């Protein structure tokens, strides 16, 4: 159980604190409207007033939070500073998108409560204007302020209207409708089906958040929530005077007419900070994207993989980071994330792009992928690069023993890691904290190997020369194979080099037996923290997560890190 | 990631709109607001829209993801044939259903959301999309090749049994048992 705490503890703590703050705000603001100042408001509205104000406070809090997890550059900066203190805290920042979604759901929930409560409020305000009867307190209260139109209680000022019209003619009502619509459109276009298949619709509709925030700040300008002014309460105590409403303000009573005023808007105080941070974030992204990027080399690999080597002045990266790339000649507005496959020690940055969709296909054509002649450098398209942004792989060198698992194209961040390993040990001979790397690559077909096999071959050669064969242990698993190939390999099993990759360590078939692998590593390295890094499908992540939890015994601790986009 | 199939988004929007319409209707009826009859209509229309929109259509390109338990809804919706297949009909239906919601505050939001869904469906219909049921695939009966009709009369020629046996000491290093026997020339 303790290992579950090690893996998930901080996340659960953060969620509990966030929920706790929500509950506190809800209850506090519910109670805040049960005081005497709002006595007369409650005469008309009952508890629906509190039911509307409490979620409003929670909405202020959550709308403040929602912008923060998507400030990529700010998070990268925080991550870099925090990880010197605590690896766990830094890893927490990897789950920013999950938190963003949680906060969004909470906003939706509180919006629903807020709207339903206000439906009752509008209805009750309307009722009290329509029950024309001077011995009816709500009606009397609604008539206050008819002369000067400032000290009124009931925002519905006449009985010749209906709630729908009132909603569209008040600032609060109109902004409310607009921002709720924006919220609903944002949510429906963020469903997984739409997000994964039609990213552009998701991305463009999501920008309605600008409308949302403007409307949110403007929502309270009309000061539609009204209560007795402080001065009025001093001279007119509602508890004492409410039953004497027929004689208010007349000579000889000690109950003058009550005076009402609206509450000033509060939302801007909550959201102005994060809005400013987000604006800075977009400016930083824009500035970085304007920096000149030159494509120095284009390589076409089999299995439709395109490698681009680029140079950008002043670009600094760590292992396993990713960048966003844009190609203005293909699309002005699309930015796509790609993992960097180059090591920090190299003088260029490279990405390996798999050609799957419209944008990547267009990039392939623009880089001359379908032409056989060599293109001049100046004909290559202009690209913009934003990043690098940190992901879990940055932490690799902070563990003594490391397990790297890549499935298919998921091996790309580890290409960067292995290259960096080579540079560190072989060329610079630094005293690196990491003592042993176990590398697993699961791949459905052999063709995808080619560019990675080269890397592994040169690594193997270098390791042999420096007599460091034991540093890196890699296992390649073919999860799909043809019978004819298998027969050929069966015959060749005695050969020294693997017939597929030409490497000394053999290619295996099927899926790895994780139980055995974890047990073997646990026995080999007692008492150490083993970092497990995965870039691959969710099913594998669940399996590995479970293995980490079950194999963490006294001594060896397996800590699981997952990449995702 | 190719061209957007508008119907996918229209479907999500309509489902959400149906829920909002029904919820607004429930509030209107439960609170006995003025004009609660519109709210009652809102509940009925909202529920109807939810039932109609719950089964996802099969996508033109790519894999379709079903919603949990949508099969029975798919069968019902499919039974209406061209009425549910055609997105012009759906766009018009949603536009008509949303109008009564505009007369009462509680259902106004449902009205506007359903109206937007109707517009997106109109866009889908203009782009030539239509609703396809997601049905479980039935395997086509395995077609039997011509040669099967006449099985061979004699067994195939084989080397003598001594050469066919696998050598025991060469078996351990093998990672798996190959289904085909591979003879090694001695």
XYZ file of C-alpha atoms in Angstrom:
751
model
C 0.000 0.000 0.000
C 2.858 2.311 0.769
C 3.981 2.176 -2.840
C 0.522 3.271 -3.913
C 1.080 6.267 -1.671
C 4.455 6.887 -3.269
C 2.950 6.801 -6.737
C -0.387 8.499 -6.183
C -0.153 10.195 -2.796
C 0.563 13.731 -3.913
C -2.187 13.665 -6.561
C -4.767 12.551 -4.056
C -3.621 15.200 -1.610
C -3.922 17.966 -4.212
C -7.411 16.806 -5.221
C -8.557 16.652 -1.608
C -7.268 20.145 -0.878
C -9.005 21.473 -3.988
C -12.295 19.789 -3.096
C -11.944 21.038 0.453
C -11.561 24.625 -0.711
C -14.627 24.228 -2.916
C -16.713 22.917 -0.036
C -15.471 25.657 2.279
C -16.286 28.405 -0.211
C -19.720 26.917 -0.864
C -20.686 26.730 2.796
C -19.113 30.069 3.707
C -20.894 32.023 1.021
C -24.139 30.151 1.652
C -24.017 31.357 5.244
C -22.915 34.838 4.235
C -26.298 35.470 2.700
C -28.231 34.365 5.751
C -27.416 37.573 7.639
C -29.733 40.439 8.424
C -28.601 42.572 5.509
C -30.334 40.155 3.199
C -33.351 39.599 5.352
C -35.718 41.345 2.971
C -34.094 39.764 -0.069
C -34.778 36.414 1.504
C -38.370 37.362 2.191
C -38.868 37.349 -1.548
C -36.369 34.691 -2.608
C -36.035 32.328 0.306
C -32.932 30.170 0.330
C -32.648 30.268 -3.437
C -30.538 33.391 -2.932
C -27.901 31.461 -1.005
C -28.135 28.556 -3.443
C -27.238 30.963 -6.214
C -24.452 32.838 -4.434
C -22.618 29.829 -3.046
C -21.862 28.202 -6.440
C -21.015 31.676 -7.743
C -18.166 31.851 -5.251
C -17.004 28.381 -6.258
C -17.191 29.455 -9.883
C -14.940 32.411 -9.142
C -12.406 30.060 -7.569
C -12.518 27.456 -10.324
C -12.406 29.969 -13.156
C -9.286 31.338 -11.534
C -7.755 27.868 -11.518
C -8.722 26.729 -14.989
C -6.263 28.917 -16.874
C -3.234 27.927 -14.841
C -2.687 24.290 -15.907
C -2.561 25.285 -19.571
C 0.240 27.815 -19.188
C 2.812 25.428 -20.643
C 5.793 27.719 -20.382
C 5.038 28.695 -16.808
C 4.701 25.032 -15.849
C 7.983 24.159 -17.568
C 9.677 26.918 -15.632
C 8.116 25.761 -12.342
C 9.047 22.192 -13.085
C 12.648 23.143 -13.658
C 12.849 25.032 -10.373
C 10.921 22.517 -8.256
C 12.721 19.388 -9.302
C 15.779 20.398 -7.342
C 13.661 20.195 -4.200
C 11.330 17.326 -4.919
C 11.022 14.952 -7.821
C 7.524 14.001 -6.750
C 6.273 17.556 -6.829
C 7.746 18.075 -10.278
C 6.030 14.915 -11.538
C 2.723 16.251 -10.289
C 2.955 19.024 -12.850
C 2.816 16.398 -15.603
C -0.832 15.826 -14.771
C -1.870 19.343 -15.647
C -4.362 18.333 -18.316
C -6.168 15.975 -15.951
C -6.497 18.791 -13.443
C -7.728 21.174 -16.143
C -10.498 18.711 -17.029
C -11.471 18.195 -13.384
C -11.788 21.921 -12.830
C -13.844 22.178 -16.033
C -16.289 19.560 -14.777
C -16.594 21.420 -11.500
C -17.319 24.641 -13.379
C -20.053 22.855 -15.318
C -21.577 21.487 -12.104
C -21.576 24.837 -10.326
C -22.964 26.561 -13.398
C -25.882 24.149 -13.352
C -26.618 24.801 -9.659
C -26.257 28.552 -10.157
C -28.636 28.634 -13.112
C -31.295 26.493 -11.458
C -31.217 28.679 -8.335
C -31.521 31.806 -10.455
C -34.503 30.338 -12.306
C -36.261 30.222 -8.953
C -35.035 33.731 -8.125
C -36.398 35.223 -11.334
C -39.711 33.475 -10.828
C -40.039 34.714 -7.259
C -39.074 38.275 -8.152
C -41.707 38.174 -10.895
C -44.286 36.753 -8.499
C -43.780 39.526 -6.001
C -44.372 42.166 -8.678
C -47.526 40.450 -9.864
C -49.204 39.886 -6.476
C -50.557 43.413 -6.316
C -51.674 43.647 -2.720
C -50.537 46.276 -0.280
C -50.733 43.863 2.649
C -48.281 41.534 0.965
C -44.716 42.219 2.101
C -42.967 41.047 -1.076
C -45.111 43.405 -3.140
C -44.430 46.297 -0.804
C -40.722 45.556 -0.938
C -40.844 45.510 -4.719
C -42.317 49.007 -4.804
C -39.441 50.524 -2.846
C -37.210 52.612 -5.013
C -39.883 53.383 -7.597
C -39.090 57.101 -7.281
C -35.356 57.322 -7.593
C -34.602 53.974 -9.214
C -31.524 53.500 -7.075
C -32.555 52.143 -3.722
C -34.709 49.328 -5.038
C -34.643 45.699 -3.980
C -36.396 43.895 -6.794
C -34.477 44.116 -10.067
C -37.724 43.506 -11.951
C -39.166 47.010 -11.855
C -42.536 46.524 -13.509
C -45.292 43.951 -13.687
C -45.681 44.245 -17.452
C -42.848 41.975 -18.336
C -41.849 38.352 -17.981
C -38.695 36.664 -16.758
C -37.426 35.845 -20.229
C -37.534 39.475 -21.344
C -35.922 40.577 -18.082
C -33.128 38.127 -18.625
C -32.330 39.497 -22.030
C -32.485 43.121 -20.904
C -30.229 42.939 -17.864
C -26.458 42.804 -18.124
C -26.291 39.874 -15.740
C -28.899 37.924 -17.645
C -27.486 38.569 -21.082
C -23.871 37.853 -20.130
C -25.098 34.792 -18.281
C -26.689 33.339 -21.386
C -23.672 34.136 -23.537
C -21.131 32.596 -21.223
C -23.238 29.527 -20.575
C -23.570 28.962 -24.294
C -19.824 29.394 -24.724
C -19.246 26.889 -21.929
C -21.600 24.327 -23.464
C -20.024 24.645 -26.907
C -16.560 24.306 -25.404
C -17.578 21.181 -23.508
C -19.335 19.433 -26.388
C -16.410 20.005 -28.724
C -13.961 18.744 -26.102
C -15.464 15.287 -25.936
C -12.853 12.654 -26.611
C -14.426 11.612 -29.911
C -14.195 15.118 -31.322
C -10.834 15.922 -29.775
C -9.037 12.864 -31.091
C -10.519 12.927 -34.577
C -11.149 16.572 -35.427
C -8.583 18.467 -33.432
C -9.157 21.718 -35.289
C -12.825 21.915 -34.249
C -11.804 21.336 -30.639
C -9.006 23.898 -30.799
C -10.953 26.695 -32.448
C -14.119 26.206 -30.383
C -12.030 26.161 -27.235
C -11.000 29.734 -27.977
C -14.546 30.714 -27.001
C -13.003 30.872 -23.541
C -12.096 34.456 -24.413
C -15.818 35.236 -24.738
C -16.365 33.270 -21.542
C -13.936 35.306 -19.474
C -15.035 38.663 -20.821
C -18.656 37.783 -20.087
C -17.708 36.445 -16.673
C -16.041 39.675 -15.624
C -18.955 41.733 -16.983
C -21.550 39.466 -15.337
C -21.648 41.367 -12.045
C -21.468 44.922 -13.373
C -25.225 45.433 -13.145
C -25.118 44.817 -9.383
C -28.284 42.808 -9.539
C -27.828 41.074 -6.165
C -29.163 43.566 -3.684
C -29.322 43.841 0.068
C -29.974 46.511 2.651
C -27.213 49.064 2.977
C -25.200 49.064 6.179
C -26.476 52.501 7.165
C -30.044 51.428 6.576
C -29.682 48.400 8.830
C -28.513 50.671 11.646
C -31.738 52.646 11.599
C -34.095 49.974 10.326
C -33.668 46.588 11.942
C -35.359 44.068 9.665
C -35.993 41.542 12.410
C -37.939 44.106 14.375
C -39.536 46.058 11.578
C -40.565 43.468 9.052
C -44.013 42.996 10.504
C -44.657 46.728 10.592
C -44.274 47.195 6.874
C -47.531 49.037 6.507
C -46.210 51.926 8.577
C -42.679 52.284 7.293
C -41.449 55.814 6.952
C -44.579 57.316 8.419
C -44.448 59.865 11.206
C -43.825 58.384 14.579
C -42.428 54.989 13.629
C -38.887 53.954 14.312
C -38.777 52.058 11.036
C -37.860 54.342 8.179
C -38.006 53.004 4.663
C -35.192 50.554 4.081
C -32.619 51.454 1.472
C -31.106 48.821 -0.802
C -28.004 48.704 -2.921
C -26.262 46.158 -5.069
C -23.025 44.338 -4.325
C -20.012 45.418 -6.336
C -18.655 42.916 -8.842
C -16.075 40.577 -7.299
C -15.156 38.181 -10.054
C -12.495 40.348 -11.626
C -10.470 40.184 -8.430
C -10.260 36.413 -8.735
C -9.509 36.033 -12.424
C -7.400 39.054 -13.320
C -4.185 37.378 -12.126
C -4.501 34.154 -14.137
C -5.783 36.074 -17.166
C -2.643 38.168 -17.068
C -0.458 35.061 -16.717
C -2.208 33.444 -19.646
C -1.748 36.506 -21.830
C 1.955 36.418 -20.971
C 2.005 32.722 -21.834
C 0.548 33.361 -25.309
C 3.005 36.223 -25.862
C 5.912 33.986 -24.910
C 4.660 31.302 -27.281
C 4.307 33.832 -30.074
C 7.748 35.312 -29.472
C 9.399 31.910 -29.454
C 7.620 30.930 -32.620
C 9.013 33.965 -34.417
C 12.576 32.848 -33.890
C 14.215 31.641 -37.053
C 14.416 27.895 -37.553
C 16.437 26.378 -40.388
C 15.954 22.824 -41.641
C 19.422 21.416 -42.160
C 18.641 17.831 -43.097
C 15.633 15.796 -44.206
C 15.736 11.998 -44.014
C 12.984 9.658 -45.195
C 12.885 6.439 -43.199
C 10.888 3.336 -44.050
C 7.470 2.823 -42.467
C 6.550 6.411 -43.334
C 8.752 8.175 -40.832
C 10.176 11.573 -41.695
C 13.212 12.867 -39.826
C 13.849 16.587 -39.767
C 17.064 18.051 -38.426
C 16.858 21.732 -37.630
C 18.897 24.489 -36.098
C 17.492 27.253 -33.955
C 19.635 29.896 -32.316
C 19.733 29.710 -28.560
C 17.704 26.513 -28.345
C 18.394 24.530 -25.177
C 16.780 21.238 -24.313
C 16.859 18.342 -21.855
C 16.373 14.680 -22.674
C 12.911 13.518 -23.695
C 11.333 16.935 -24.127
C 8.887 17.834 -26.864
C 8.249 20.837 -29.064
C 5.297 22.240 -30.990
C 5.899 22.754 -34.683
C 4.061 24.935 -37.138
C 4.461 25.245 -40.872
C 2.877 28.471 -42.133
C 2.793 27.255 -45.720
C 0.586 24.324 -44.659
C -1.554 25.994 -41.994
C -1.226 29.285 -40.155
C -3.052 28.124 -37.069
C -2.066 24.512 -36.495
C 0.661 23.664 -33.991
C 1.465 19.976 -33.559
C 3.520 18.389 -30.772
C 6.526 16.152 -31.551
C 9.052 14.535 -29.276
C 12.665 15.553 -29.780
C 14.894 12.678 -30.790
C 18.170 14.560 -30.558
C 20.317 14.709 -27.437
C 21.101 17.960 -25.631
C 24.767 17.489 -26.448
C 24.179 17.664 -30.202
C 24.335 20.913 -32.144
C 21.004 20.452 -33.899
C 17.509 19.428 -32.905
C 15.750 16.562 -34.648
C 12.261 15.129 -34.722
C 10.976 11.898 -36.225
C 7.492 12.441 -37.577
C 5.166 9.610 -38.508
C 3.026 10.419 -41.553
C -0.537 9.788 -40.465
C -2.781 12.739 -41.285
C -3.278 15.717 -43.535
C -0.743 17.977 -41.892
C 2.069 15.442 -41.743
C 1.365 14.362 -45.296
C 1.565 17.978 -46.449
C 4.834 18.410 -44.545
C 6.241 15.332 -46.238
C 5.375 16.744 -49.673
C 6.713 20.187 -48.799
C 10.038 18.694 -47.720
C 10.331 16.915 -51.019
C 9.585 13.470 -49.716
C 8.091 12.265 -52.946
C 10.836 13.668 -55.145
C 14.015 11.808 -55.931
C 16.238 14.838 -56.591
C 17.982 16.531 -53.732
C 16.323 19.820 -52.834
C 18.184 23.028 -52.205
C 18.083 24.235 -48.641
C 16.284 27.426 -49.508
C 13.349 25.579 -51.078
C 12.558 23.808 -47.841
C 9.509 25.214 -46.053
C 9.821 27.667 -43.215
C 8.898 26.132 -39.874
C 8.367 27.557 -36.420
C 9.248 25.713 -33.243
C 7.801 26.448 -29.808
C 9.345 24.781 -26.810
C 10.947 22.719 -25.505
C 8.425 21.560 -22.970
C 9.306 19.146 -20.244
C 7.828 15.712 -19.777
C 8.566 12.837 -17.488
C 11.647 11.657 -19.388
C 13.637 14.575 -18.054
C 13.873 12.714 -14.780
C 15.642 9.675 -16.216
C 19.114 10.525 -15.002
C 17.977 11.156 -11.451
C 17.374 7.448 -10.844
C 20.100 4.926 -10.183
C 18.372 2.179 -12.129
C 16.017 2.940 -14.976
C 13.491 0.900 -16.973
C 12.509 2.449 -20.283
C 9.527 0.981 -22.127
C 8.548 2.256 -25.532
C 5.744 0.893 -27.692
C 6.017 1.509 -31.416
C 6.409 5.213 -32.135
C 6.565 5.722 -28.359
C 10.244 4.930 -28.480
C 11.075 8.439 -29.716
C 11.727 10.148 -26.372
C 14.016 7.313 -25.445
C 16.031 7.809 -28.606
C 16.982 11.137 -27.087
C 17.812 9.492 -23.763
C 20.033 6.822 -25.255
C 21.916 9.287 -27.435
C 22.507 11.465 -24.414
C 23.707 8.448 -22.476
C 26.225 7.770 -25.246
C 27.502 11.313 -25.251
C 27.757 11.549 -21.485
C 29.573 8.317 -20.849
C 31.584 7.846 -23.938
C 32.690 11.307 -24.853
C 32.617 13.343 -21.702
C 33.037 10.540 -19.177
C 31.104 12.382 -16.518
C 30.252 10.616 -13.324
C 26.634 9.925 -14.070
C 24.218 8.955 -11.307
C 22.451 6.388 -13.469
C 24.208 3.050 -13.257
C 22.013 0.745 -15.310
C 19.407 1.115 -18.020
C 16.926 -1.583 -19.024
C 15.352 -0.740 -22.332
C 12.254 -2.460 -23.795
C 10.947 -1.747 -27.240
C 7.665 -3.325 -28.303
C 7.054 -3.086 -31.994
C 4.528 -4.677 -34.338
C 6.692 -4.767 -37.438
C 10.345 -4.947 -38.346
C 10.494 -2.069 -40.804
C 10.015 0.545 -38.097
C 13.368 -0.573 -36.692
C 15.643 0.859 -39.284
C 16.484 4.305 -37.946
C 16.542 3.132 -34.376
C 18.633 0.054 -35.145
C 21.400 2.307 -36.430
C 21.435 4.133 -33.158
C 21.514 0.932 -31.133
C 24.271 -0.513 -33.295
C 26.562 2.445 -32.800
C 25.787 2.436 -29.082
C 26.588 -1.243 -28.865
C 29.887 -0.715 -30.661
C 30.875 2.140 -28.411
C 29.895 0.274 -25.279
C 32.020 -2.680 -26.361
C 35.011 -0.473 -27.019
C 34.743 1.154 -23.639
C 34.138 -2.234 -22.021
C 30.787 -1.174 -20.672
C 28.585 -3.878 -22.078
C 26.572 -4.112 -18.864
C 25.461 -0.542 -18.681
C 22.641 -0.829 -21.142
C 20.488 -3.914 -21.462
C 17.911 -3.713 -24.223
C 15.154 -6.068 -25.251
C 13.282 -5.717 -28.482
C 9.972 -7.502 -28.794
C 8.221 -8.120 -32.091
C 4.552 -8.365 -31.275
C 3.509 -9.460 -34.751
C 5.403 -11.617 -37.161
C 4.826 -13.696 -40.272
C 5.298 -17.444 -40.219
C 7.870 -17.398 -43.032
C 10.003 -14.878 -41.136
C 9.707 -16.897 -37.985
C 10.858 -20.018 -39.784
C 13.881 -18.196 -41.166
C 14.750 -16.870 -37.741
C 14.364 -20.294 -36.179
C 17.024 -21.567 -38.531
C 19.286 -18.627 -37.848
C 19.049 -18.632 -34.063
C 22.538 -19.893 -33.708
C 24.062 -16.951 -35.542
C 25.904 -14.478 -33.363
C 24.177 -11.389 -34.577
C 20.446 -11.013 -34.615
C 19.276 -11.524 -38.209
C 16.797 -8.663 -38.097
C 18.662 -5.904 -36.379
C 22.259 -7.049 -36.661
C 22.609 -6.480 -32.948
C 24.271 -8.786 -30.488
C 21.251 -8.940 -28.216
C 18.520 -10.967 -29.770
C 15.105 -9.857 -30.895
C 12.354 -11.595 -29.013
C 8.803 -12.432 -30.040
C 5.454 -11.802 -28.465
C 5.020 -9.657 -25.394
C 7.396 -9.471 -22.464
C 6.480 -11.257 -19.256
C 6.475 -8.193 -17.024
C 6.200 -10.157 -13.822
C 9.474 -11.931 -14.547
C 11.203 -8.788 -15.732
C 10.240 -6.786 -12.650
C 11.185 -9.636 -10.307
C 14.562 -10.046 -11.991
C 15.319 -6.341 -11.726
C 14.149 -6.226 -8.109
C 16.500 -9.066 -7.169
C 19.377 -7.541 -9.089
C 19.090 -4.122 -7.474
C 17.892 -4.447 -3.903
C 17.391 -1.282 -1.937
C 17.330 1.156 -4.838
C 14.735 3.380 -6.431
C 13.963 2.175 -9.943
C 12.396 4.669 -12.290
C 9.959 3.134 -14.791
C 9.289 5.291 -17.849
C 6.665 4.421 -20.409
C 5.663 6.008 -23.669
C 2.840 3.949 -25.058
C -0.817 2.958 -24.935
C -3.013 3.236 -21.855
C -3.484 -0.500 -21.507
C 0.253 -0.957 -21.153
C 0.369 1.935 -18.687
C -2.220 0.258 -16.465
C -0.342 -3.045 -16.611
C 2.990 -1.447 -15.776
C 1.452 0.713 -13.069
C 0.089 -2.413 -11.392
C 3.448 -4.161 -11.698
C 5.172 -1.183 -10.089
C 2.805 -1.244 -7.172
C 2.995 -4.994 -6.660
C 6.758 -5.335 -7.014
C 7.676 -2.490 -4.716
C 8.839 -4.403 -1.665
C 10.892 -3.289 1.294
C 13.943 -1.915 -0.363
C 13.361 -1.794 -4.076
C 10.897 0.898 -5.019
C 9.433 1.145 -8.515
C 8.228 4.599 -9.436
C 6.061 4.892 -12.507
C 6.139 7.827 -14.960
C 3.927 8.016 -17.998
C 4.149 10.327 -21.011
C 1.071 11.412 -22.812
C -0.061 14.004 -25.285
C -7.254 13.837 -38.689
C -9.078 14.635 -41.842
C -12.070 16.680 -42.807
C -14.479 17.175 -39.963
C -17.636 15.114 -40.002
C -19.996 17.759 -38.661
C -22.548 15.204 -37.622
C -20.219 13.977 -34.887
C -20.185 17.340 -33.205
C -23.856 17.995 -33.913
C -24.633 14.713 -32.176
C -22.717 15.681 -29.014
C -24.305 19.120 -29.019
C -27.815 17.739 -29.536
C -27.400 15.188 -26.761
C -26.233 17.903 -24.364
C -29.074 20.157 -25.523
C -31.606 17.412 -24.895
C -30.349 16.981 -21.347
C -30.423 20.727 -20.701
C -33.888 21.055 -22.209
C -35.203 18.248 -20.018
C -33.530 19.610 -16.876
C -34.945 23.086 -17.461
C -38.331 21.500 -17.987
C -38.114 19.551 -14.747
C -37.221 22.712 -12.819
C -40.102 24.570 -14.430
C -42.639 21.881 -13.602
C -41.332 21.124 -10.108
C -41.274 24.787 -9.158
C -44.671 25.287 -10.745
C -43.452 28.328 -12.618
C -45.721 30.382 -14.810
C -45.921 28.753 -18.200
C -45.142 25.323 -16.764
C -46.873 23.748 -19.744
C -43.933 24.808 -21.892
C -41.682 23.211 -19.301
C -43.641 19.965 -19.521
C -43.206 20.046 -23.283
C -39.534 20.699 -22.683
C -39.204 17.520 -20.657
C -40.878 15.455 -23.350
C -38.894 17.046 -26.167
C -35.632 16.781 -24.228
C -36.105 13.111 -23.496
C -37.092 12.422 -27.085
C -34.004 14.210 -28.404
C -31.777 12.277 -26.008
C -33.212 8.960 -27.169
C -32.837 9.931 -30.810
C -29.277 11.203 -30.431
C -27.902 8.567 -28.093
C -26.844 6.068 -30.759
C -23.775 7.390 -32.550
C -23.600 7.164 -36.279
C -20.975 5.126 -38.035
C -18.211 7.357 -39.278
C -17.490 7.769 -42.951
C -13.758 7.367 -42.374
C -12.062 5.818 -39.398
C -13.204 3.768 -36.454
C -16.526 4.498 -34.831
C -16.761 4.422 -31.055
C -20.092 3.292 -29.688
C -21.682 4.698 -26.599
C -22.287 2.107 -23.863
C -25.418 0.108 -24.458
C -26.398 1.921 -27.607
C -27.289 -1.162 -29.579
C -30.988 -1.248 -28.683
C -31.280 2.459 -29.453
C -29.554 1.878 -32.773
C -32.153 -0.725 -33.704
C -35.038 1.589 -32.790
C -33.621 4.560 -34.638
C -32.774 2.457 -37.670
C -36.393 1.307 -37.866
C -37.497 4.760 -38.962
C -35.493 4.460 -42.115
C -35.057 7.647 -44.158
C -36.579 9.853 -41.439
C -33.641 9.271 -39.155
C -31.055 8.684 -41.835
C -31.409 12.081 -43.385
C -29.844 15.004 -41.532
C -32.079 17.634 -43.163
C -35.021 15.980 -41.412
C -33.121 16.038 -38.120
C -32.122 19.663 -38.510
C -35.701 20.656 -39.181
C -37.008 18.484 -36.341
C -34.629 20.010 -33.799
C -35.455 23.519 -34.995
C -39.167 22.809 -34.580
C -38.756 21.199 -31.158
C -36.715 24.049 -29.787
C -39.183 26.843 -30.543
C -41.644 26.266 -27.632
C -38.709 26.395 -25.234
C -38.203 30.044 -25.983
C -41.422 31.019 -24.263
C -40.298 30.204 -20.780
C -37.145 31.161 -18.953
C -36.360 27.714 -17.603
C -36.218 26.166 -21.075
C -34.584 29.037 -22.955
C -31.120 27.587 -22.611
C -32.263 24.219 -23.929
C -33.957 26.023 -26.801
C -30.803 27.877 -27.845
C -28.544 24.824 -27.514
C -30.915 22.701 -29.566
C -31.078 25.479 -32.129
C -27.303 25.449 -32.449
C -27.348 21.664 -32.799
C -29.922 22.058 -35.543
C -27.618 24.460 -37.402
C -24.668 22.083 -37.158
C -26.854 19.257 -38.445
C -27.845 21.499 -41.339
C -24.180 21.959 -42.115
C -23.688 18.195 -41.938
C -26.589 17.601 -44.312
C -25.239 20.169 -46.789
C -21.933 18.312 -46.753
C -23.787 15.167 -47.750
C -23.468 13.243 -44.513
C -26.073 10.795 -43.325
C -26.709 8.557 -40.349
C -25.407 4.990 -40.514
C -26.159 2.481 -37.777
C -23.227 0.813 -36.054
C -24.096 -2.848 -36.220
C -22.032 -5.792 -35.031
C -20.142 -7.231 -37.938
C -21.324 -10.658 -39.064
C -18.518 -12.787 -40.437
C -19.159 -13.691 -44.096
C -19.354 -17.470 -44.403
C -15.916 -18.779 -45.177
C -15.732 -19.279 -48.879
C -14.375 -22.651 -49.802
C -11.709 -22.697 -52.461
C -12.059 -24.784 -55.571
C -9.326 -27.269 -54.737
C -11.066 -28.338 -51.537
C -13.780 -30.033 -53.531
C -11.341 -32.683 -54.575
C -9.173 -33.755 -51.655
C -5.898 -35.439 -52.555
C -5.959 -39.225 -52.652
C -2.404 -39.859 -51.443
C -0.470 -38.358 -48.524
C 2.392 -35.997 -49.479
C 5.863 -37.542 -49.813
C 7.850 -37.364 -46.579
C 11.448 -38.201 -45.660
C 11.968 -41.333 -43.514
C 11.037 -40.991 -39.768
C 14.664 -40.881 -38.529
C 15.320 -37.570 -40.248
C 11.993 -36.084 -39.153
C 12.714 -36.289 -35.405
C 13.978 -33.048 -33.819
C 17.330 -33.341 -32.010
C 16.780 -33.099 -28.252
C 19.962 -31.181 -27.442
C 19.110 -28.439 -29.919
C 15.719 -27.781 -28.347
C 16.581 -25.820 -25.170
C 17.955 -22.647 -26.750
C 14.810 -22.301 -28.842
C 12.581 -19.646 -27.430
C 9.378 -21.298 -28.618
C 8.110 -24.324 -30.419
C 7.856 -23.627 -34.100
C 4.611 -25.065 -35.464
C 6.425 -26.057 -38.654
C 9.089 -28.612 -38.197
C 12.369 -27.319 -39.538
C 14.728 -30.042 -40.518
C 18.425 -29.381 -40.310
C 20.611 -31.069 -42.827
C 23.107 -33.298 -41.104
